[in-house]
Amino acid sequence: MKLFYNAKFYSMEMENKIFRAILVQDGKIIETYHELPQLKNVEKIDLDNAFVYPGFIDTHTHSFEGGLYSLGADLKNVSNLEEVFTILSQIEKLDNKIFAYQFDENLIAEKRFPTKDELDKIFPETPVLLRRIDGHSCVINSAAAKEINWKEKLPTNFNGYLRKKQNGEASNWFHHNLDDEAILRSYHAAAEIGIKTGHTAIHTMIGNAYAQDLHFQLIKNNIAQFPIEFILYPQITNISRALELGSPRIGGCILADGSFGSYTAALKKPYSDNPQEKGILYKTDEFWENFILEAHEKGLQIAIHCIGDAAISQILKFYEKAQMQTQKDIRHIIVHNELTSDKMLDRIAAAGISATMQPMFDRLWAGKNGLYEKRLGKERTLRTNRLRSIIDRKILVAGGSDWYITELNALAGIDAAIRLHNPEERISRFEAVELYTKNAARLSFNEKRLGTISKDKQADLVILEKDIFSSENIKDIQIKRVIKKGEFLIQTK
Ligand SMILES: [Zn+2]
Ligand SMILES: [Zn+2]
């Protein structure tokens, strides 16, 4: 038995429920104390006046890509194409491929993507994949274009830039053509990053969003070897396959629409900076109706990527229909849930639908003259990422990073949630921490085991140097230690 003491343990069951010590045995919290108990025959672990929370849970990541790209080239801070080429030429290959990510053409001097010819000069033989920051477009070189078995031929004037389905095909080819060793290495890299940022569990999308579940089985078989708990989503629309894989859920970023950045998020009214364009509903009503009703009937929790109001409405309509036919506590998920009206939120609440949302999207895109304002105009920007309105309606909402799209960093998410650009939609610090602990556990039906510091729960804890509830600068609070099932995973002092 271990007694952890000398810290403020925030239970997160309710506000101001704080313990002074907890007793752990076999990975579980077996007792909590408001005062330091006098116990014999226990190992006493002094936490040095720290602040302890339930281990963070990120409810939406692409951990494979996150891990994979952490081993590849990060283009987040480049200022021109010359720098891009230098970084690419220095990076280590993975299974003889080059991966680069976080590229944003708007942030570099040239304001454009590199071309295929430019990449070919440096890499005549090695396939290169350079993804845009939102993942919805990319650039590849000739070596890659030659290897990929395209469903639709590339245009004759192809310059390397891909979006929509061909963007998906290209990244799928890269991700699909890695050996098991590179795949497991990527997940281990992901787990390490997760732990360093205070997570003890992360929801992980696996599969190409179309038919293939890729390495779902491989990860499931190896799940015990990772130091973090991966909660797996088969990112496919094949229901019998999801059942065969023994998954309680299906989906993830299976796409109802695209992204605002690429003008592919489906809107009810046209884009403000492109009045010809209303985005794209990637699949028909008929497709979603069949998929959602059947998955619901078979008892699978469903998760679908919906960004624009037209996409959210499309999916909501069939979630509602499924619930009307057979009411279940199944917590179907709208992933992202970015642009909503009051009426849509009322319907989401009434149908018992949940959401995983990314407060960092607001931080990145909702500011003055930011991407939302450009694409959606001022009025619609106020209707993005509406955490306050959602929580007031008692909709189950959990936090996520959509890592690799934004950093895997719960503290940054918490900070963004309490400081949303729209003051009307800001939430309290307690509610923001709930997004990454208690609510996150509920999203995967793990609320009996995870998400709070309480008797009989798993001893998954994050130990911080400062208090989230009173610190000015939340995102820079140092993570001192992470405890998983009662054992230290990291320890910094
Ligand atoms: Zn995603
Ligand atoms: Zn998505």
Short mmCIF file of C-alpha atoms and ligand atoms in Angstrom, two decimals:
data_model
loop_
_atom_site.label_atom_id
_atom_site.label_comp_id
_atom_site.label_asym_id
_atom_site.label_seq_id
_atom_site.Cartn_x
_atom_site.Cartn_y
_atom_site.Cartn_z
CA MET A 1 0.00 0.00 0.00
CA LYS A 2 1.14 3.51 -0.81
CA LEU A 3 0.06 6.66 0.94
CA PHE A 4 0.46 9.73 -1.26
CA TYR A 5 0.41 12.84 0.90
CA ASN A 6 1.51 16.45 1.26
CA ALA A 7 -0.45 17.72 -1.74
CA LYS A 8 -3.80 19.19 -2.62
CA PHE A 9 -5.76 16.42 -4.35
CA TYR A 10 -8.59 17.86 -6.41
CA SER A 11 -11.15 15.10 -6.61
CA MET A 12 -13.05 16.75 -9.51
CA GLU A 13 -16.23 15.05 -8.25
CA MET A 14 -17.43 18.51 -7.37
CA GLU A 15 -15.94 21.92 -6.81
CA ASN A 16 -13.91 22.33 -3.63
CA LYS A 17 -13.78 18.63 -2.89
CA ILE A 18 -10.15 18.37 -1.92
CA PHE A 19 -8.25 15.59 -0.20
CA ARG A 20 -4.99 15.79 1.70
CA ALA A 21 -3.88 12.21 1.17
CA ILE A 22 -4.90 9.10 -0.71
CA LEU A 23 -4.16 5.44 -0.15
CA VAL A 24 -3.41 3.28 -3.17
CA GLN A 25 -3.26 -0.48 -3.51
CA ASP A 26 -2.95 -2.60 -6.65
CA GLY A 27 -3.34 0.42 -8.88
CA LYS A 28 -6.54 1.61 -7.23
CA ILE A 29 -7.42 4.36 -4.80
CA ILE A 30 -8.70 2.50 -1.76
CA GLU A 31 -9.16 5.44 0.58
CA THR A 32 -9.18 9.23 0.54
CA TYR A 33 -8.44 11.50 3.51
CA HIS A 34 -9.22 15.06 4.44
CA GLU A 35 -6.40 14.98 6.98
CA LEU A 36 -3.14 13.09 7.06
CA PRO A 37 -3.91 9.70 8.62
CA GLN A 38 -1.60 7.85 10.97
CA LEU A 39 -1.03 4.56 9.16
CA LYS A 40 1.50 1.85 9.76
CA ASN A 41 2.99 -0.54 7.21
CA VAL A 42 2.40 1.69 4.25
CA GLU A 43 4.92 3.25 1.90
CA LYS A 44 4.64 7.00 2.38
CA ILE A 45 5.19 9.18 -0.67
CA ASP A 46 5.69 12.88 -0.06
CA LEU A 47 4.39 14.92 -3.01
CA ASP A 48 6.12 18.05 -1.93
CA ASN A 49 3.24 20.52 -1.71
CA ALA A 50 2.07 19.77 -5.23
CA PHE A 51 -1.39 20.01 -6.84
CA VAL A 52 -2.91 16.74 -7.94
CA TYR A 53 -5.68 16.14 -10.49
CA PRO A 54 -7.10 13.05 -12.14
CA GLY A 55 -4.76 12.12 -15.03
CA PHE A 56 -5.73 14.11 -18.11
CA ILE A 57 -7.66 12.35 -20.85
CA ASP A 58 -7.64 13.70 -24.39
CA THR A 59 -10.76 12.51 -26.17
CA HIS A 60 -9.69 13.12 -29.72
CA THR A 61 -6.27 12.40 -31.14
CA HIS A 62 -4.72 10.91 -34.20
CA SER A 63 -1.96 9.48 -32.05
CA PHE A 64 -0.41 7.40 -34.77
CA GLU A 65 0.09 10.44 -36.95
CA GLY A 66 1.07 12.51 -33.92
CA GLY A 67 3.70 9.97 -32.96
CA LEU A 68 4.75 9.39 -36.54
CA TYR A 69 5.15 13.07 -37.31
CA SER A 70 6.97 13.68 -34.03
CA LEU A 71 9.60 11.46 -35.61
CA GLY A 72 9.33 13.51 -38.84
CA ALA A 73 9.73 17.20 -39.77
CA ASP A 74 7.78 19.83 -37.84
CA LEU A 75 7.21 22.84 -40.12
CA LYS A 76 5.25 24.90 -37.60
CA ASN A 77 7.83 27.64 -37.20
CA VAL A 78 9.29 27.96 -40.68
CA SER A 79 9.26 31.40 -42.25
CA ASN A 80 10.08 30.59 -45.88
CA LEU A 81 10.41 27.73 -48.34
CA GLU A 82 14.20 27.67 -48.14
CA GLU A 83 13.87 26.71 -44.48
CA VAL A 84 11.35 24.02 -45.38
CA PHE A 85 13.79 22.44 -47.81
CA THR A 86 16.67 22.59 -45.32
CA ILE A 87 14.63 20.88 -42.61
CA LEU A 88 13.37 18.21 -45.00
CA SER A 89 16.85 17.37 -46.24
CA GLN A 90 18.07 16.83 -42.67
CA ILE A 91 15.25 14.67 -41.33
CA GLU A 92 15.59 10.95 -40.67
CA LYS A 93 13.60 8.68 -42.99
CA LEU A 94 10.96 6.34 -41.60
CA ASP A 95 10.72 3.07 -43.50
CA ASN A 96 12.32 5.00 -46.38
CA LYS A 97 9.76 7.81 -46.44
CA ILE A 98 9.84 11.48 -45.45
CA PHE A 99 7.04 12.88 -43.34
CA ALA A 100 6.49 16.59 -42.73
CA TYR A 101 3.58 18.30 -41.05
CA GLN A 102 2.19 21.52 -39.53
CA PHE A 103 2.81 23.45 -42.74
CA ASP A 104 0.79 26.66 -43.10
CA GLU A 105 1.30 28.48 -46.39
CA ASN A 106 -0.23 31.65 -44.93
CA LEU A 107 2.57 31.97 -42.41
CA ILE A 108 5.55 31.87 -44.76
CA ALA A 109 7.01 34.63 -46.90
CA GLU A 110 6.04 33.06 -50.24
CA LYS A 111 2.39 32.43 -49.19
CA ARG A 112 2.30 29.21 -51.16
CA PHE A 113 2.96 25.51 -50.94
CA PRO A 114 6.22 24.06 -52.26
CA THR A 115 5.80 22.34 -55.62
CA LYS A 116 6.40 18.78 -56.65
CA ASP A 117 9.37 19.88 -58.79
CA GLU A 118 11.01 21.64 -55.87
CA LEU A 119 10.66 18.53 -53.73
CA ASP A 120 11.87 16.28 -56.58
CA LYS A 121 15.15 18.17 -56.71
CA ILE A 122 15.97 17.15 -53.13
CA PHE A 123 14.21 13.77 -53.14
CA PRO A 124 14.21 12.21 -56.60
CA GLU A 125 13.63 8.70 -55.18
CA THR A 126 12.24 8.99 -51.67
CA PRO A 127 8.49 9.57 -51.29
CA VAL A 128 7.75 12.83 -49.46
CA LEU A 129 4.50 13.83 -47.77
CA LEU A 130 4.09 17.40 -46.57
CA ARG A 131 0.79 18.00 -44.85
CA ARG A 132 -1.01 21.26 -44.27
CA ILE A 133 -1.62 22.21 -40.63
CA ASP A 134 -5.31 21.19 -40.77
CA GLY A 135 -4.57 17.86 -42.45
CA HIS A 136 -7.08 18.65 -45.21
CA SER A 137 -4.53 19.23 -47.94
CA CYS A 138 -0.96 18.19 -48.66
CA VAL A 139 1.92 18.22 -51.13
CA ILE A 140 3.70 15.15 -52.42
CA ASN A 141 6.64 14.62 -54.77
CA SER A 142 6.88 12.51 -57.94
CA ALA A 143 8.34 9.48 -56.17
CA ALA A 144 5.19 9.36 -54.03
CA ALA A 145 2.79 10.13 -56.90
CA LYS A 146 4.26 7.24 -58.87
CA GLU A 147 3.78 4.70 -56.07
CA ILE A 148 0.22 5.58 -55.13
CA ASN A 149 -2.52 3.64 -56.81
CA TRP A 150 -4.88 6.52 -57.59
CA LYS A 151 -8.61 5.97 -57.81
CA GLU A 152 -8.84 9.03 -60.01
CA LYS A 153 -5.93 9.97 -62.25
CA LEU A 154 -3.92 13.02 -61.32
CA PRO A 155 -4.35 15.98 -63.67
CA THR A 156 -1.62 16.40 -66.30
CA ASN A 157 -0.60 19.76 -64.83
CA PHE A 158 -0.32 18.20 -61.35
CA ASN A 159 2.04 20.34 -59.27
CA GLY A 160 2.08 18.29 -56.07
CA TYR A 161 -0.80 19.95 -54.20
CA LEU A 162 -3.72 17.71 -53.20
CA ARG A 163 -6.96 18.21 -51.33
CA LYS A 164 -10.25 16.40 -50.78
CA LYS A 165 -10.21 12.70 -51.58
CA GLN A 166 -6.78 12.68 -53.17
CA ASN A 167 -5.33 14.27 -50.06
CA GLY A 168 -6.84 11.36 -48.15
CA GLU A 169 -5.50 8.83 -50.62
CA ALA A 170 -1.99 10.23 -50.42
CA SER A 171 -1.75 10.27 -46.64
CA ASN A 172 -3.39 6.86 -46.50
CA TRP A 173 -0.76 5.46 -48.78
CA PHE A 174 2.02 6.84 -46.60
CA HIS A 175 0.43 5.61 -43.38
CA HIS A 176 -0.55 2.27 -44.83
CA ASN A 177 2.86 1.46 -46.21
CA LEU A 178 4.82 1.32 -43.00
CA ASP A 179 6.11 -1.84 -41.37
CA ASP A 180 4.86 -2.92 -37.93
CA GLU A 181 8.03 -1.71 -36.32
CA ALA A 182 7.57 1.86 -37.60
CA ILE A 183 3.91 1.74 -36.52
CA LEU A 184 4.65 0.58 -32.98
CA ARG A 185 7.49 3.07 -32.77
CA SER A 186 5.03 5.83 -33.68
CA TYR A 187 2.58 4.78 -30.95
CA HIS A 188 5.36 4.62 -28.40
CA ALA A 189 6.44 8.12 -29.38
CA ALA A 190 2.80 9.20 -29.00
CA ALA A 191 2.52 7.63 -25.56
CA GLU A 192 5.67 9.38 -24.39
CA ILE A 193 4.38 12.76 -25.58
CA GLY A 194 1.03 12.04 -23.91
CA ILE A 195 2.63 11.28 -20.59
CA LYS A 196 4.93 14.28 -20.69
CA THR A 197 1.87 16.49 -21.07
CA GLY A 198 0.10 14.90 -18.10
CA HIS A 199 -2.19 12.44 -19.84
CA THR A 200 -2.93 8.97 -18.56
CA ALA A 201 -5.36 8.07 -21.35
CA ILE A 202 -5.89 9.25 -24.90
CA HIS A 203 -8.64 8.48 -27.36
CA THR A 204 -7.01 7.35 -30.55
CA MET A 205 -8.44 7.26 -34.06
CA ILE A 206 -7.17 4.37 -36.15
CA GLY A 207 -8.07 3.74 -39.76
CA ASN A 208 -8.29 5.69 -42.95
CA ALA A 209 -11.83 7.03 -42.48
CA TYR A 210 -13.02 4.95 -45.41
CA ALA A 211 -12.76 1.19 -45.45
CA GLN A 212 -9.50 0.18 -43.83
CA ASP A 213 -8.93 -0.22 -40.14
CA LEU A 214 -5.16 -0.29 -40.82
CA HIS A 215 -3.27 -1.31 -37.70
CA PHE A 216 -6.22 -1.40 -35.29
CA GLN A 217 -5.65 -5.08 -34.59
CA LEU A 218 -1.90 -4.62 -34.17
CA ILE A 219 -2.41 -1.91 -31.54
CA LYS A 220 -5.19 -3.81 -29.82
CA ASN A 221 -2.94 -6.86 -29.55
CA ASN A 222 -0.11 -4.75 -28.15
CA ILE A 223 -2.22 -2.46 -26.01
CA ALA A 224 -0.65 -3.59 -22.73
CA GLN A 225 2.87 -2.64 -23.79
CA PHE A 226 2.11 1.09 -23.87
CA PRO A 227 2.61 3.16 -20.74
CA ILE A 228 -0.54 5.19 -21.50
CA GLU A 229 -4.10 3.90 -21.97
CA PHE A 230 -5.11 4.13 -25.61
CA ILE A 231 -8.88 4.17 -26.13
CA LEU A 232 -9.29 2.96 -29.67
CA TYR A 233 -11.68 4.11 -32.40
CA PRO A 234 -11.84 2.07 -35.60
CA GLN A 235 -12.07 4.95 -38.04
CA ILE A 236 -14.12 3.09 -40.61
CA THR A 237 -17.73 2.91 -41.74
CA ASN A 238 -17.83 -0.88 -42.02
CA ILE A 239 -20.06 -1.89 -39.11
CA SER A 240 -19.51 -5.63 -39.26
CA ARG A 241 -15.77 -5.08 -39.29
CA ALA A 242 -15.96 -2.88 -36.17
CA LEU A 243 -17.94 -5.61 -34.42
CA GLU A 244 -15.48 -8.24 -35.59
CA LEU A 245 -12.67 -6.15 -34.09
CA GLY A 246 -14.54 -6.23 -30.79
CA SER A 247 -14.84 -2.46 -30.65
CA PRO A 248 -17.64 -0.86 -28.60
CA ARG A 249 -17.54 2.14 -30.95
CA ILE A 250 -17.07 3.11 -34.57
CA GLY A 251 -15.86 6.21 -36.37
CA GLY A 252 -13.76 9.16 -35.28
CA CYS A 253 -12.78 11.61 -37.97
CA ILE A 254 -14.93 9.88 -40.52
CA LEU A 255 -15.82 12.95 -42.46
CA ALA A 256 -19.26 14.48 -42.79
CA ASP A 257 -17.42 17.52 -44.16
CA GLY A 258 -13.92 19.02 -44.41
CA SER A 259 -12.39 22.12 -42.84
CA PHE A 260 -12.90 25.89 -42.89
CA GLY A 261 -9.32 26.44 -44.04
CA SER A 262 -9.87 24.41 -47.22
CA TYR A 263 -13.45 25.74 -47.80
CA THR A 264 -14.69 22.17 -47.43
CA ALA A 265 -16.58 22.52 -44.13
CA ALA A 266 -20.26 22.36 -45.10
CA LEU A 267 -22.17 25.57 -44.35
CA LYS A 268 -25.85 26.47 -44.50
CA LYS A 269 -24.93 29.90 -45.89
CA PRO A 270 -21.96 30.64 -48.20
CA TYR A 271 -18.44 31.42 -47.02
CA SER A 272 -18.01 35.11 -46.27
CA ASP A 273 -14.80 35.34 -48.32
CA ASN A 274 -16.02 33.07 -51.10
CA PRO A 275 -19.72 33.59 -51.80
CA GLN A 276 -19.75 30.86 -54.48
CA GLU A 277 -18.77 28.23 -51.95
CA LYS A 278 -20.81 26.49 -49.24
CA GLY A 279 -18.40 23.66 -48.61
CA ILE A 280 -19.02 19.97 -49.15
CA LEU A 281 -21.17 17.33 -47.55
CA TYR A 282 -18.85 14.40 -48.22
CA LYS A 283 -21.58 11.79 -48.13
CA THR A 284 -25.27 11.62 -48.92
CA ASP A 285 -28.13 11.57 -46.43
CA GLU A 286 -28.85 8.06 -47.54
CA PHE A 287 -25.36 6.88 -46.68
CA TRP A 288 -25.42 8.38 -43.18
CA GLU A 289 -28.94 7.23 -42.49
CA ASN A 290 -28.07 3.62 -43.23
CA PHE A 291 -24.79 3.79 -41.36
CA ILE A 292 -26.07 5.54 -38.25
CA LEU A 293 -29.28 3.55 -37.87
CA GLU A 294 -27.51 0.23 -38.25
CA ALA A 295 -24.56 1.06 -35.97
CA HIS A 296 -27.01 2.36 -33.37
CA GLU A 297 -29.09 -0.78 -33.63
CA LYS A 298 -25.98 -2.94 -33.17
CA GLY A 299 -25.07 -0.98 -30.05
CA LEU A 300 -22.01 0.79 -31.40
CA GLN A 301 -21.23 4.26 -30.13
CA ILE A 302 -20.69 6.45 -33.21
CA ALA A 303 -18.27 9.33 -33.69
CA ILE A 304 -18.36 11.54 -36.80
CA HIS A 305 -16.29 14.59 -37.77
CA CYS A 306 -18.63 17.57 -38.31
CA ILE A 307 -17.33 21.13 -38.57
CA GLY A 308 -19.86 23.31 -40.40
CA ASP A 309 -23.49 23.83 -39.38
CA ALA A 310 -24.77 21.98 -42.45
CA ALA A 311 -22.66 18.92 -41.61
CA ILE A 312 -23.66 18.93 -37.95
CA SER A 313 -27.32 19.20 -38.96
CA GLN A 314 -26.96 16.35 -41.41
CA ILE A 315 -25.56 13.98 -38.80
CA LEU A 316 -27.78 15.23 -35.98
CA LYS A 317 -30.87 14.43 -38.02
CA PHE A 318 -29.94 10.74 -38.12
CA TYR A 319 -28.65 10.55 -34.55
CA GLU A 320 -32.10 11.88 -33.58
CA LYS A 321 -33.84 9.37 -35.78
CA ALA A 322 -31.82 6.49 -34.28
CA GLN A 323 -32.70 7.65 -30.77
CA MET A 324 -36.37 7.97 -31.73
CA GLN A 325 -36.43 4.41 -32.97
CA THR A 326 -34.58 2.95 -29.99
CA GLN A 327 -33.68 5.21 -27.08
CA LYS A 328 -30.27 4.27 -25.66
CA ASP A 329 -27.61 5.73 -23.39
CA ILE A 330 -25.05 5.37 -26.14
CA ARG A 331 -23.47 8.85 -26.19
CA HIS A 332 -22.99 9.18 -29.93
CA ILE A 333 -20.38 11.81 -30.61
CA ILE A 334 -20.20 14.86 -32.81
CA VAL A 335 -16.50 15.37 -33.29
CA HIS A 336 -15.45 19.09 -33.35
CA ASN A 337 -19.00 20.52 -33.34
CA GLU A 338 -17.61 23.89 -34.35
CA LEU A 339 -20.43 25.97 -35.85
CA THR A 340 -23.83 25.68 -34.19
CA SER A 341 -27.04 27.60 -33.60
CA ASP A 342 -29.05 27.63 -30.35
CA LYS A 343 -31.64 25.46 -31.97
CA MET A 344 -29.10 22.84 -33.01
CA LEU A 345 -27.70 22.73 -29.48
CA ASP A 346 -31.19 22.26 -28.06
CA ARG A 347 -31.65 19.30 -30.36
CA ILE A 348 -28.25 17.84 -29.46
CA ALA A 349 -29.19 18.07 -25.79
CA ALA A 350 -32.62 16.54 -26.31
CA ALA A 351 -31.24 13.57 -28.23
CA GLY A 352 -28.55 12.82 -25.62
CA ILE A 353 -25.76 13.39 -28.13
CA SER A 354 -22.29 14.22 -26.89
CA ALA A 355 -19.39 16.16 -28.34
CA THR A 356 -15.65 16.16 -28.28
CA MET A 357 -14.38 19.68 -28.85
CA GLN A 358 -11.05 21.37 -29.31
CA PRO A 359 -10.70 24.64 -27.36
CA MET A 360 -7.38 25.25 -29.10
CA PHE A 361 -9.24 25.72 -32.39
CA ASP A 362 -10.68 28.87 -30.88
CA ARG A 363 -7.27 30.01 -29.70
CA LEU A 364 -5.83 29.54 -33.18
CA TRP A 365 -8.65 30.68 -35.41
CA ALA A 366 -11.29 32.78 -33.59
CA GLY A 367 -9.31 35.97 -33.05
CA LYS A 368 -9.79 39.30 -34.78
CA ASN A 369 -9.06 38.85 -38.50
CA GLY A 370 -8.48 35.18 -37.80
CA LEU A 371 -9.50 32.30 -40.02
CA TYR A 372 -13.07 32.08 -38.64
CA GLU A 373 -13.71 35.77 -39.18
CA LYS A 374 -12.40 35.59 -42.74
CA ARG A 375 -14.32 32.50 -43.69
CA LEU A 376 -17.47 32.99 -41.62
CA GLY A 377 -17.73 36.69 -40.86
CA LYS A 378 -18.12 38.23 -37.40
CA GLU A 379 -21.62 37.05 -36.61
CA ARG A 380 -20.99 33.38 -37.36
CA THR A 381 -17.63 33.47 -35.58
CA LEU A 382 -19.61 34.14 -32.39
CA ARG A 383 -21.37 30.84 -32.97
CA THR A 384 -18.18 28.75 -33.02
CA ASN A 385 -16.91 26.52 -30.20
CA ARG A 386 -19.79 27.35 -27.88
CA LEU A 387 -18.69 25.69 -24.68
CA ARG A 388 -20.81 27.80 -22.30
CA SER A 389 -24.01 27.24 -24.29
CA ILE A 390 -23.25 23.54 -24.54
CA ILE A 391 -22.51 22.99 -20.85
CA ASP A 392 -25.57 25.07 -19.85
CA ARG A 393 -27.67 22.62 -21.84
CA LYS A 394 -26.07 19.71 -19.96
CA ILE A 395 -24.68 18.21 -23.14
CA LEU A 396 -21.80 15.85 -22.41
CA VAL A 397 -18.77 17.58 -23.85
CA ALA A 398 -15.17 16.49 -23.47
CA GLY A 399 -11.91 18.10 -24.52
CA GLY A 400 -9.49 17.03 -27.15
CA SER A 401 -6.60 18.35 -29.15
CA ASP A 402 -7.21 16.63 -32.48
CA TRP A 403 -3.46 16.08 -32.19
CA TYR A 404 -1.51 16.37 -34.65
CA ILE A 405 -3.76 19.31 -35.72
CA THR A 406 -2.99 21.05 -32.42
CA GLU A 407 -0.52 20.06 -29.75
CA LEU A 408 -1.36 17.22 -27.40
CA ASN A 409 -1.58 19.46 -24.37
CA ALA A 410 -4.51 19.40 -21.95
CA LEU A 411 -3.24 22.41 -20.02
CA ALA A 412 -3.23 24.48 -23.22
CA GLY A 413 -6.78 23.25 -23.92
CA ILE A 414 -7.94 24.20 -20.42
CA ASP A 415 -6.36 27.62 -20.79
CA ALA A 416 -8.02 28.13 -24.19
CA ALA A 417 -11.42 27.03 -22.84
CA ILE A 418 -11.50 29.61 -20.05
CA ARG A 419 -10.29 32.34 -22.38
CA LEU A 420 -12.35 31.72 -25.52
CA HIS A 421 -12.39 34.79 -27.72
CA ASN A 422 -16.14 35.18 -27.23
CA PRO A 423 -16.60 36.05 -23.51
CA GLU A 424 -20.18 34.71 -23.64
CA GLU A 425 -18.94 31.21 -24.32
CA ARG A 426 -16.15 31.02 -21.74
CA ILE A 427 -16.38 28.38 -19.04
CA SER A 428 -15.02 28.21 -15.50
CA ARG A 429 -11.69 26.65 -14.63
CA PHE A 430 -13.44 23.78 -12.92
CA GLU A 431 -15.57 23.11 -15.99
CA ALA A 432 -12.49 23.32 -18.20
CA VAL A 433 -10.67 20.71 -16.12
CA GLU A 434 -13.80 18.55 -16.24
CA LEU A 435 -13.50 18.50 -20.04
CA TYR A 436 -10.21 16.62 -19.73
CA THR A 437 -11.03 14.42 -16.71
CA LYS A 438 -14.55 13.54 -15.59
CA ASN A 439 -16.37 14.32 -18.83
CA ALA A 440 -13.67 12.62 -20.87
CA ALA A 441 -14.10 9.44 -18.81
CA ARG A 442 -17.84 9.54 -19.39
CA LEU A 443 -17.41 9.89 -23.13
CA SER A 444 -15.93 6.38 -23.26
CA PHE A 445 -18.20 4.92 -20.53
CA ASN A 446 -15.22 4.73 -18.19
CA GLU A 447 -16.69 6.94 -15.47
CA LYS A 448 -16.65 4.14 -12.89
CA ARG A 449 -12.92 3.62 -13.36
CA LEU A 450 -11.43 6.94 -14.53
CA GLY A 451 -11.87 10.69 -14.42
CA THR A 452 -11.96 11.62 -10.72
CA ILE A 453 -9.86 11.08 -7.63
CA SER A 454 -12.24 8.94 -5.62
CA LYS A 455 -12.34 5.73 -3.70
CA ASP A 456 -12.30 2.65 -5.95
CA LYS A 457 -11.07 4.53 -9.01
CA GLN A 458 -7.87 3.75 -10.82
CA ALA A 459 -4.94 5.70 -9.39
CA ASP A 460 -4.25 7.76 -12.53
CA LEU A 461 -2.97 11.14 -11.46
CA VAL A 462 -1.20 14.18 -12.79
CA ILE A 463 0.90 16.13 -10.33
CA LEU A 464 1.45 19.80 -11.03
CA GLU A 465 3.79 22.33 -9.62
CA LYS A 466 1.09 25.01 -9.48
CA ASP A 467 -2.66 25.13 -9.03
CA ILE A 468 -4.77 25.26 -12.21
CA PHE A 469 -7.52 26.97 -10.22
CA SER A 470 -5.42 29.96 -9.26
CA SER A 471 -2.48 30.21 -11.69
CA GLU A 472 -2.35 33.03 -14.17
CA ASN A 473 -0.46 31.08 -16.78
CA ILE A 474 -2.08 27.65 -16.89
CA LYS A 475 -0.47 26.30 -20.01
CA ASP A 476 3.04 26.72 -18.68
CA ILE A 477 2.45 24.97 -15.36
CA GLN A 478 5.12 22.37 -14.92
CA ILE A 479 4.03 18.75 -14.92
CA LYS A 480 6.10 17.25 -12.13
CA ARG A 481 4.95 13.67 -12.19
CA VAL A 482 2.41 11.39 -13.75
CA ILE A 483 1.05 8.37 -11.95
CA LYS A 484 -0.60 5.51 -13.80
CA LYS A 485 -2.26 2.76 -11.75
CA GLY A 486 -0.33 3.93 -8.71
CA GLU A 487 3.09 3.91 -10.40
CA PHE A 488 5.22 6.89 -11.37
CA LEU A 489 5.61 7.29 -15.12
CA ILE A 490 7.64 10.45 -15.09
CA GLN A 491 9.30 12.27 -12.35
CA THR A 492 10.90 15.66 -12.76
CA LYS A 493 12.09 17.82 -9.95
ZN ZN B 1 -9.61 14.31 -35.88
ZN ZN B 2 -11.78 15.73 -37.64
#
